[in-house]
Amino acid sequence: MSDFVSSFMAEVKEKNPHEKEFLQAVEEVAESVARIYDRHPEYRSAKILERIIEPERLIMFRVPWMDDQGDIQINRGFRIEMNSAIGPYKGGLRFHPSVNLSILKFLAFEQVFKNSLTSLPIGGGKGGSDFDPKGKSDNEVMRFCQSFMSELYRHIGPNTDVPAGDIGVGGREIGFLFGQYKKLKNEFTGVLTGKGLKWGGSLIRPEATGYGAVYFAAEMLKTRKETFEGKTCLVSGSGNVAQYTIDKLIDLGGKVVTVSDSSGYVYDEEGINRKKLDYIMELKNLRRSRIHEYTEKYKNAVFTPVNPSADYNPLWNHKADCAFPSATQNEINGNDAKNLLKNGVYVVSEGANMPTTIDGVKHFLDAGILYGPGKAANAGGVAVSGLEMSQNSMRLPWTREEVDNRLQMIMKNIHQTCVEMADRFGTPGNYVNGANIGGFLKVADAMLDQGLV
Ligand code: NDP
C-alpha cells in the first residue's frame, strides 16, 4: 500500500470505524486513484477523493407496518444519495436483513463509478431496508413497500433520484413502490426503473445484469481469441442476476454446473440446460422456494449445504474455466480464489457487487487471469435502467433487439475503457485499475467544473 493510500485510509477508518464493507470498497478505489494523483495533482489539490467518499445526502427513516397477524413491525429505511455530478442519483434498493449503513454506503460508492462507466448521464445512489421479504405474504410485502415509499417519495423524482431493484427487490416490490409513489404525488413518471412492461418498463431490463456480465466476459475472452463454446462455468446465486447469466451462457455454448442460494449450492455435472433453467425460475420466482428442491426433480444433481462462516465455499472448488459470482458481497475469499485458480478457472466476471475480498482480488490479479470486477462487469443492469429512463422521457418504448444491441455496445465500450485506462496508467490487463480510473475521471472532471458544492 502506498504512503498516500495508508494515510488516506487511516483517516477514513477513523471517521467510519464500523463500516467494514465501505472501507473495503474505498481502499480498492484509493489504490487505483493514487496512480492518477501521481500524474494529475489538480485532483489531489481539489480533494476529489476526500469529497467523493462522503455521501451528498444520507436519509434514514422509520418504516412501520402491520403483519398478517395484526402485529406491528418496525424496520429501518435508508437512501444514500452519493454523487450527482453527472446526473440524478441512480441505484437499487436492497431488502435483506443484513442491510446496514456500511453495506449501503459501499454499494452507493461503487455505483458512482459503475454509472460513470456506462457513459450515461446518471449519478450514484443506493438504498433499502433490513426488511426480509422471505416468508412474507404478498399483502405483507405490499404494506411494507407502501410504508417505505410514504417517506421515500419526498426525496426522489425522475430528475432527482431514480431507485431500482437489487437483492430482495424484484418486479413485485417495484410495482408496489411505484403504485404508492403515484398515489402520493399524483403523477406518472419514470421515478423507478425495473417497472412492469405494461406500465413503463423496458424490455431486457430483467435480463440486463446477467446478460451484461456474460457480454463483458465474452469481451475479455476475445482478447485471447476465445469464446464460451464448451467452457464449464460456475455460477452462484439463483436470483435475477444468476438466472439471466445462466440463460446467456447457455445461448453462447457454455456449460453451467452450479447454482446456489444462501443455504447451499447445487452441482449438476450434466449442466443446466434451458428446461432446467425454466424450472429454477419457477422455483425461485413463482413458488419462492429453496434451491435444494432442484435435486428432487433432477436426481443426478447434488445439493451441498454451505456454512457461511467456514474457511472456504465448496461451490468454488470444482474444475471449471469461468466463474460468475452472482449472489452477494464477499462470497469469494482468499481461499476460494486459490481454489478457483487451482481448478483451472481463468475468467471471473462479477455479476454481484464486490463478491471478492481484497485478498481474493490480489490472488486473481497476481495470477494474471481475466478478472472483471463488479463495477464494470455488472453495469449492464443500471445501463438498461438508464435506457428505461430515456424511453420514459420520450414516452416511446424500444424493441427487444434495440435495447439488447445498445446493452451489448455499452458492455463493449466499458470493456474498452477498462483496457485503455489500465494500459494508460501502467497496469495492462488489470481491469480493477481500468474500471476505477475510467469511472473516477469522468466524475472528477464534472466535480471540478461544478465548483466546491
Ligand atoms: P436476488 O434477490 O434476485 O437474488 C439474490 C441471490 O443471492 C439469491 O439466490 C440469494 O439466496 C443469494 N444471496 C443473497 N444474500 C446471500 C448471502 N448473504 N449469502 C449467500 N447467498 C445470498 O438479487 P439479484 O440477483 O438482483 O442480486 C444479486 C447480486 O447482484 C447482488 O450483489 C446485487 O447487488 C448485484 N447486482 C444486481 C443488479 C440487478 O440488476 N438486480 C445490478 C447489479 C448488481 P436466498 O434466496 O437464499 O436469499
mmCIF file of C-alpha atoms in Angstrom, residues 50-301:
data_model
loop_
_atom_site.group_PDB
_atom_site.id
_atom_site.type_symbol
_atom_site.label_atom_id
_atom_site.label_comp_id
_atom_site.label_asym_id
_atom_site.label_seq_id
_atom_site.Cartn_x
_atom_site.Cartn_y
_atom_site.Cartn_z
ATOM 1 C CA GLU A 50 -11.969 13.000 0.044
ATOM 2 C CA ARG A 51 -15.184 14.520 -1.350
ATOM 3 C CA ILE A 52 -16.311 11.535 -3.381
ATOM 4 C CA ILE A 53 -16.370 9.215 -0.340
ATOM 5 C CA GLU A 54 -18.814 11.444 1.556
ATOM 6 C CA PRO A 55 -22.468 10.981 0.574
ATOM 7 C CA GLU A 56 -24.057 14.188 -0.660
ATOM 8 C CA ARG A 57 -27.055 13.246 1.449
ATOM 9 C CA LEU A 58 -27.958 10.356 3.698
ATOM 10 C CA ILE A 59 -31.601 9.669 4.528
ATOM 11 C CA MET A 60 -32.641 7.250 7.255
ATOM 12 C CA PHE A 61 -36.198 6.656 8.327
ATOM 13 C CA ARG A 62 -38.640 4.518 10.302
ATOM 14 C CA VAL A 63 -40.795 2.027 8.353
ATOM 15 C CA PRO A 64 -43.716 0.809 10.480
ATOM 16 C CA TRP A 65 -46.131 -1.766 9.008
ATOM 17 C CA MET A 66 -48.628 -4.348 10.151
ATOM 18 C CA ASP A 67 -48.185 -8.084 9.535
ATOM 19 C CA ASP A 68 -50.970 -10.553 8.690
ATOM 20 C CA GLN A 69 -51.465 -11.365 12.382
ATOM 21 C CA GLY A 70 -52.196 -7.706 13.148
ATOM 22 C CA ASP A 71 -48.858 -7.236 14.965
ATOM 23 C CA ILE A 72 -46.869 -4.042 14.436
ATOM 24 C CA GLN A 73 -43.441 -4.416 12.818
ATOM 25 C CA ILE A 74 -40.769 -1.735 12.547
ATOM 26 C CA ASN A 75 -37.912 -1.709 10.028
ATOM 27 C CA ARG A 76 -35.278 0.821 9.051
ATOM 28 C CA GLY A 77 -35.293 2.505 5.666
ATOM 29 C CA PHE A 78 -32.274 4.164 4.023
ATOM 30 C CA ARG A 79 -31.384 6.109 0.908
ATOM 31 C CA ILE A 80 -27.797 7.161 0.268
ATOM 32 C CA GLU A 81 -27.597 9.961 -2.301
ATOM 33 C CA MET A 82 -23.908 9.566 -3.002
ATOM 34 C CA ASN A 83 -22.947 11.671 -6.018
ATOM 35 C CA SER A 84 -24.904 13.707 -8.569
ATOM 36 C CA ALA A 85 -22.019 15.244 -10.533
ATOM 37 C CA ILE A 86 -23.001 13.580 -13.816
ATOM 38 C CA GLY A 87 -26.754 13.003 -13.384
ATOM 39 C CA PRO A 88 -29.590 12.217 -10.976
ATOM 40 C CA TYR A 89 -28.765 9.709 -8.235
ATOM 41 C CA LYS A 90 -29.377 6.203 -9.543
ATOM 42 C CA GLY A 91 -29.013 2.832 -7.863
ATOM 43 C CA GLY A 92 -31.040 -0.040 -6.484
ATOM 44 C CA LEU A 93 -32.953 -0.739 -3.292
ATOM 45 C CA ARG A 94 -31.950 -3.816 -1.292
ATOM 46 C CA PHE A 95 -34.347 -5.530 1.119
ATOM 47 C CA HIS A 96 -32.377 -8.014 3.226
ATOM 48 C CA PRO A 97 -31.960 -8.485 6.995
ATOM 49 C CA SER A 98 -28.194 -7.801 6.698
ATOM 50 C CA VAL A 99 -28.758 -4.268 5.327
ATOM 51 C CA ASN A 100 -26.977 -1.560 7.308
ATOM 52 C CA LEU A 101 -25.231 1.757 6.609
ATOM 53 C CA SER A 102 -21.877 0.176 5.789
ATOM 54 C CA ILE A 103 -23.346 -2.132 3.148
ATOM 55 C CA LEU A 104 -25.429 0.598 1.534
ATOM 56 C CA LYS A 105 -22.558 3.105 1.565
ATOM 57 C CA PHE A 106 -20.251 0.600 -0.140
ATOM 58 C CA LEU A 107 -22.927 -0.130 -2.742
ATOM 59 C CA ALA A 108 -23.631 3.586 -3.325
ATOM 60 C CA PHE A 109 -19.905 4.326 -3.621
ATOM 61 C CA GLU A 110 -19.353 1.556 -6.183
ATOM 62 C CA GLN A 111 -22.454 2.709 -8.047
ATOM 63 C CA VAL A 112 -20.912 6.145 -8.701
ATOM 64 C CA PHE A 113 -18.038 4.578 -10.668
ATOM 65 C CA LYS A 114 -20.205 1.972 -12.356
ATOM 66 C CA ASN A 115 -22.728 4.527 -13.580
ATOM 67 C CA SER A 116 -19.951 6.735 -14.880
ATOM 68 C CA LEU A 117 -18.518 3.784 -16.836
ATOM 69 C CA THR A 118 -21.827 3.243 -18.662
ATOM 70 C CA SER A 119 -21.294 6.708 -20.251
ATOM 71 C CA LEU A 120 -24.948 7.545 -19.492
ATOM 72 C CA PRO A 121 -25.807 10.711 -17.534
ATOM 73 C CA ILE A 122 -26.523 9.050 -14.176
ATOM 74 C CA GLY A 123 -25.136 9.770 -10.726
ATOM 75 C CA GLY A 124 -24.822 7.210 -7.929
ATOM 76 C CA GLY A 125 -27.057 6.183 -5.039
ATOM 77 C CA LYS A 126 -28.332 3.144 -3.184
ATOM 78 C CA GLY A 127 -30.919 2.372 -0.561
ATOM 79 C CA GLY A 128 -33.021 -0.271 1.080
ATOM 80 C CA SER A 129 -34.143 -1.749 4.327
ATOM 81 C CA ASP A 130 -33.387 -4.516 6.816
ATOM 82 C CA PHE A 131 -36.839 -5.919 5.935
ATOM 83 C CA ASP A 132 -36.731 -9.596 4.904
ATOM 84 C CA PRO A 133 -39.255 -10.388 2.145
ATOM 85 C CA LYS A 134 -38.602 -14.121 2.574
ATOM 86 C CA GLY A 135 -41.610 -15.936 4.009
ATOM 87 C CA LYS A 136 -43.825 -12.820 3.867
ATOM 88 C CA SER A 137 -47.206 -12.853 2.113
ATOM 89 C CA ASP A 138 -47.821 -10.596 -0.908
ATOM 90 C CA ASN A 139 -50.034 -8.426 1.304
ATOM 91 C CA GLU A 140 -47.303 -8.013 3.889
ATOM 92 C CA VAL A 141 -44.774 -7.078 1.195
ATOM 93 C CA MET A 142 -47.277 -4.563 -0.208
ATOM 94 C CA ARG A 143 -47.914 -2.939 3.182
ATOM 95 C CA PHE A 144 -44.193 -2.718 3.836
ATOM 96 C CA CYS A 145 -43.474 -1.183 0.400
ATOM 97 C CA GLN A 146 -46.277 1.355 0.850
ATOM 98 C CA SER A 147 -44.929 2.418 4.235
ATOM 99 C CA PHE A 148 -41.363 2.601 2.865
ATOM 100 C CA MET A 149 -42.463 4.797 -0.056
ATOM 101 C CA SER A 150 -44.595 7.015 2.215
ATOM 102 C CA GLU A 151 -41.308 8.529 3.387
ATOM 103 C CA LEU A 152 -39.013 7.928 0.400
ATOM 104 C CA TYR A 153 -41.281 9.767 -2.076
ATOM 105 C CA ARG A 154 -40.220 13.131 -0.604
ATOM 106 C CA HIS A 155 -36.610 12.565 -1.605
ATOM 107 C CA ILE A 156 -36.824 11.031 -5.091
ATOM 108 C CA GLY A 157 -38.072 12.043 -8.536
ATOM 109 C CA PRO A 158 -37.303 11.420 -12.219
ATOM 110 C CA ASN A 159 -34.765 14.300 -12.255
ATOM 111 C CA THR A 160 -33.516 13.857 -8.680
ATOM 112 C CA ASP A 161 -33.098 10.235 -7.656
ATOM 113 C CA VAL A 162 -34.333 7.153 -9.513
ATOM 114 C CA PRO A 163 -34.179 3.904 -7.477
ATOM 115 C CA ALA A 164 -34.377 0.364 -8.942
ATOM 116 C CA GLY A 165 -34.227 -3.234 -7.660
ATOM 117 C CA ASP A 166 -31.432 -5.219 -6.005
ATOM 118 C CA ILE A 167 -31.393 -8.205 -3.644
ATOM 119 C CA GLY A 168 -34.951 -8.819 -2.403
ATOM 120 C CA VAL A 169 -36.451 -6.153 -4.673
ATOM 121 C CA GLY A 170 -37.826 -7.520 -7.938
ATOM 122 C CA GLY A 171 -40.820 -6.757 -10.160
ATOM 123 C CA ARG A 172 -43.369 -7.330 -7.377
ATOM 124 C CA GLU A 173 -41.735 -4.851 -4.990
ATOM 125 C CA ILE A 174 -41.107 -2.231 -7.709
ATOM 126 C CA GLY A 175 -44.823 -2.459 -8.596
ATOM 127 C CA PHE A 176 -45.969 -1.792 -5.031
ATOM 128 C CA LEU A 177 -43.418 1.021 -4.585
ATOM 129 C CA PHE A 178 -44.428 2.676 -7.870
ATOM 130 C CA GLY A 179 -48.144 2.434 -7.047
ATOM 131 C CA GLN A 180 -47.651 4.235 -3.750
ATOM 132 C CA TYR A 181 -45.406 6.932 -5.298
ATOM 133 C CA LYS A 182 -48.019 7.591 -7.980
ATOM 134 C CA LYS A 183 -50.783 7.872 -5.406
ATOM 135 C CA LEU A 184 -48.837 10.283 -3.189
ATOM 136 C CA LYS A 185 -47.507 12.533 -5.970
ATOM 137 C CA ASN A 186 -50.415 12.195 -8.384
ATOM 138 C CA GLU A 187 -48.039 11.848 -11.313
ATOM 139 C CA PHE A 188 -46.983 9.016 -13.629
ATOM 140 C CA THR A 189 -43.240 9.481 -14.148
ATOM 141 C CA GLY A 190 -40.160 7.324 -14.594
ATOM 142 C CA VAL A 191 -39.250 7.593 -10.920
ATOM 143 C CA LEU A 192 -38.278 3.923 -10.582
ATOM 144 C CA THR A 193 -36.732 1.530 -13.091
ATOM 145 C CA GLY A 194 -37.374 -2.182 -13.388
ATOM 146 C CA LYS A 195 -41.068 -1.395 -13.904
ATOM 147 C CA GLY A 196 -43.523 -3.841 -15.470
ATOM 148 C CA LEU A 197 -43.581 -3.863 -19.264
ATOM 149 C CA LYS A 198 -47.210 -2.736 -19.389
ATOM 150 C CA TRP A 199 -46.534 0.387 -17.305
ATOM 151 C CA GLY A 200 -43.286 1.944 -18.457
ATOM 152 C CA GLY A 201 -40.717 -0.820 -18.040
ATOM 153 C CA SER A 202 -38.041 -1.583 -20.610
ATOM 154 C CA LEU A 203 -37.608 -4.827 -22.479
ATOM 155 C CA ILE A 204 -34.381 -6.610 -21.436
ATOM 156 C CA ARG A 205 -34.225 -4.820 -18.031
ATOM 157 C CA PRO A 206 -34.741 -8.079 -16.056
ATOM 158 C CA GLU A 207 -32.109 -9.804 -18.202
ATOM 159 C CA ALA A 208 -29.648 -6.898 -18.332
ATOM 160 C CA THR A 209 -27.291 -7.514 -15.410
ATOM 161 C CA GLY A 210 -26.791 -11.216 -16.121
ATOM 162 C CA TYR A 211 -26.563 -10.746 -19.896
ATOM 163 C CA GLY A 212 -24.172 -7.843 -19.365
ATOM 164 C CA ALA A 213 -21.856 -9.878 -17.116
ATOM 165 C CA VAL A 214 -21.662 -12.530 -19.838
ATOM 166 C CA TYR A 215 -21.130 -9.952 -22.616
ATOM 167 C CA PHE A 216 -18.317 -8.439 -20.555
ATOM 168 C CA ALA A 217 -16.705 -11.870 -20.073
ATOM 169 C CA ALA A 218 -17.083 -12.548 -23.809
ATOM 170 C CA GLU A 219 -15.149 -9.329 -24.498
ATOM 171 C CA MET A 220 -12.418 -10.421 -22.076
ATOM 172 C CA LEU A 221 -12.247 -13.831 -23.806
ATOM 173 C CA LYS A 222 -11.986 -12.121 -27.192
ATOM 174 C CA THR A 223 -8.668 -10.579 -26.100
ATOM 175 C CA ARG A 224 -7.394 -14.183 -26.113
ATOM 176 C CA LYS A 225 -9.310 -15.023 -29.292
ATOM 177 C CA GLU A 226 -11.619 -17.405 -27.396
ATOM 178 C CA THR A 227 -15.392 -17.880 -26.995
ATOM 179 C CA PHE A 228 -17.658 -19.612 -24.447
ATOM 180 C CA GLU A 229 -18.130 -22.663 -26.663
ATOM 181 C CA GLY A 230 -17.580 -25.759 -24.497
ATOM 182 C CA LYS A 231 -16.439 -23.836 -21.413
ATOM 183 C CA THR A 232 -17.516 -25.030 -17.968
ATOM 184 C CA CYS A 233 -18.905 -22.254 -15.774
ATOM 185 C CA LEU A 234 -19.600 -21.903 -12.059
ATOM 186 C CA VAL A 235 -22.478 -19.577 -11.145
ATOM 187 C CA SER A 236 -23.510 -18.636 -7.592
ATOM 188 C CA GLY A 237 -26.920 -17.329 -6.559
ATOM 189 C CA SER A 238 -30.242 -18.220 -8.145
ATOM 190 C CA GLY A 239 -31.906 -14.818 -8.217
ATOM 191 C CA ASN A 240 -32.288 -12.319 -11.021
ATOM 192 C CA VAL A 241 -28.617 -11.934 -11.923
ATOM 193 C CA ALA A 242 -27.777 -15.651 -11.703
ATOM 194 C CA GLN A 243 -30.798 -16.693 -13.782
ATOM 195 C CA TYR A 244 -30.012 -14.462 -16.748
ATOM 196 C CA THR A 245 -26.289 -15.163 -16.523
ATOM 197 C CA ILE A 246 -27.128 -18.850 -16.980
ATOM 198 C CA ASP A 247 -29.581 -18.003 -19.758
ATOM 199 C CA LYS A 248 -26.946 -16.126 -21.803
ATOM 200 C CA LEU A 249 -24.227 -18.692 -21.091
ATOM 201 C CA ILE A 250 -26.492 -21.429 -22.482
ATOM 202 C CA ASP A 251 -27.061 -19.244 -25.578
ATOM 203 C CA LEU A 252 -23.332 -18.856 -26.142
ATOM 204 C CA GLY A 253 -22.437 -22.536 -25.729
ATOM 205 C CA GLY A 254 -21.224 -22.539 -22.121
ATOM 206 C CA LYS A 255 -21.965 -25.357 -19.675
ATOM 207 C CA VAL A 256 -23.163 -24.156 -16.247
ATOM 208 C CA VAL A 257 -22.733 -26.712 -13.463
ATOM 209 C CA THR A 258 -23.629 -24.828 -10.266
ATOM 210 C CA VAL A 259 -26.366 -22.619 -8.821
ATOM 211 C CA SER A 260 -26.941 -21.645 -5.178
ATOM 212 C CA ASP A 261 -28.846 -19.736 -2.527
ATOM 213 C CA SER A 262 -27.944 -18.702 0.991
ATOM 214 C CA SER A 263 -28.445 -22.242 2.322
ATOM 215 C CA GLY A 264 -26.142 -24.100 -0.089
ATOM 216 C CA TYR A 265 -25.413 -24.978 -3.686
ATOM 217 C CA VAL A 266 -26.385 -27.475 -6.359
ATOM 218 C CA TYR A 267 -23.764 -29.185 -8.519
ATOM 219 C CA ASP A 268 -25.169 -30.608 -11.749
ATOM 220 C CA GLU A 269 -22.378 -32.325 -13.621
ATOM 221 C CA GLU A 270 -24.520 -32.748 -16.754
ATOM 222 C CA GLY A 271 -25.016 -28.985 -16.977
ATOM 223 C CA ILE A 272 -28.078 -26.776 -16.549
ATOM 224 C CA ASN A 273 -29.990 -26.729 -19.841
ATOM 225 C CA ARG A 274 -32.874 -24.444 -20.783
ATOM 226 C CA LYS A 275 -35.514 -26.777 -19.340
ATOM 227 C CA LYS A 276 -33.702 -26.917 -16.017
ATOM 228 C CA LEU A 277 -33.309 -23.124 -16.034
ATOM 229 C CA ASP A 278 -37.076 -22.750 -16.556
ATOM 230 C CA TYR A 279 -37.536 -24.952 -13.516
ATOM 231 C CA ILE A 280 -35.130 -22.782 -11.435
ATOM 232 C CA MET A 281 -37.105 -19.685 -12.479
ATOM 233 C CA GLU A 282 -40.393 -21.295 -11.484
ATOM 234 C CA LEU A 283 -38.896 -22.456 -8.188
ATOM 235 C CA LYS A 284 -37.398 -19.080 -7.233
ATOM 236 C CA ASN A 285 -39.720 -16.540 -8.872
ATOM 237 C CA LEU A 286 -43.171 -18.156 -8.636
ATOM 238 C CA ARG A 287 -43.012 -20.654 -5.794
ATOM 239 C CA ARG A 288 -40.418 -18.556 -3.884
ATOM 240 C CA SER A 289 -38.894 -21.817 -2.776
ATOM 241 C CA ARG A 290 -35.360 -23.057 -1.960
ATOM 242 C CA ILE A 291 -32.741 -24.223 -4.452
ATOM 243 C CA HIS A 292 -32.222 -27.668 -2.868
ATOM 244 C CA GLU A 293 -35.571 -28.693 -4.414
ATOM 245 C CA TYR A 294 -33.751 -28.795 -7.775
ATOM 246 C CA THR A 295 -32.195 -32.111 -6.738
ATOM 247 C CA GLU A 296 -35.638 -33.607 -6.055
ATOM 248 C CA LYS A 297 -36.501 -33.136 -9.738
ATOM 249 C CA TYR A 298 -33.038 -33.738 -11.235
ATOM 250 C CA LYS A 299 -31.768 -36.693 -9.255
ATOM 251 C CA ASN A 300 -28.216 -36.731 -10.602
ATOM 252 C CA ALA A 301 -27.537 -33.272 -9.212
#
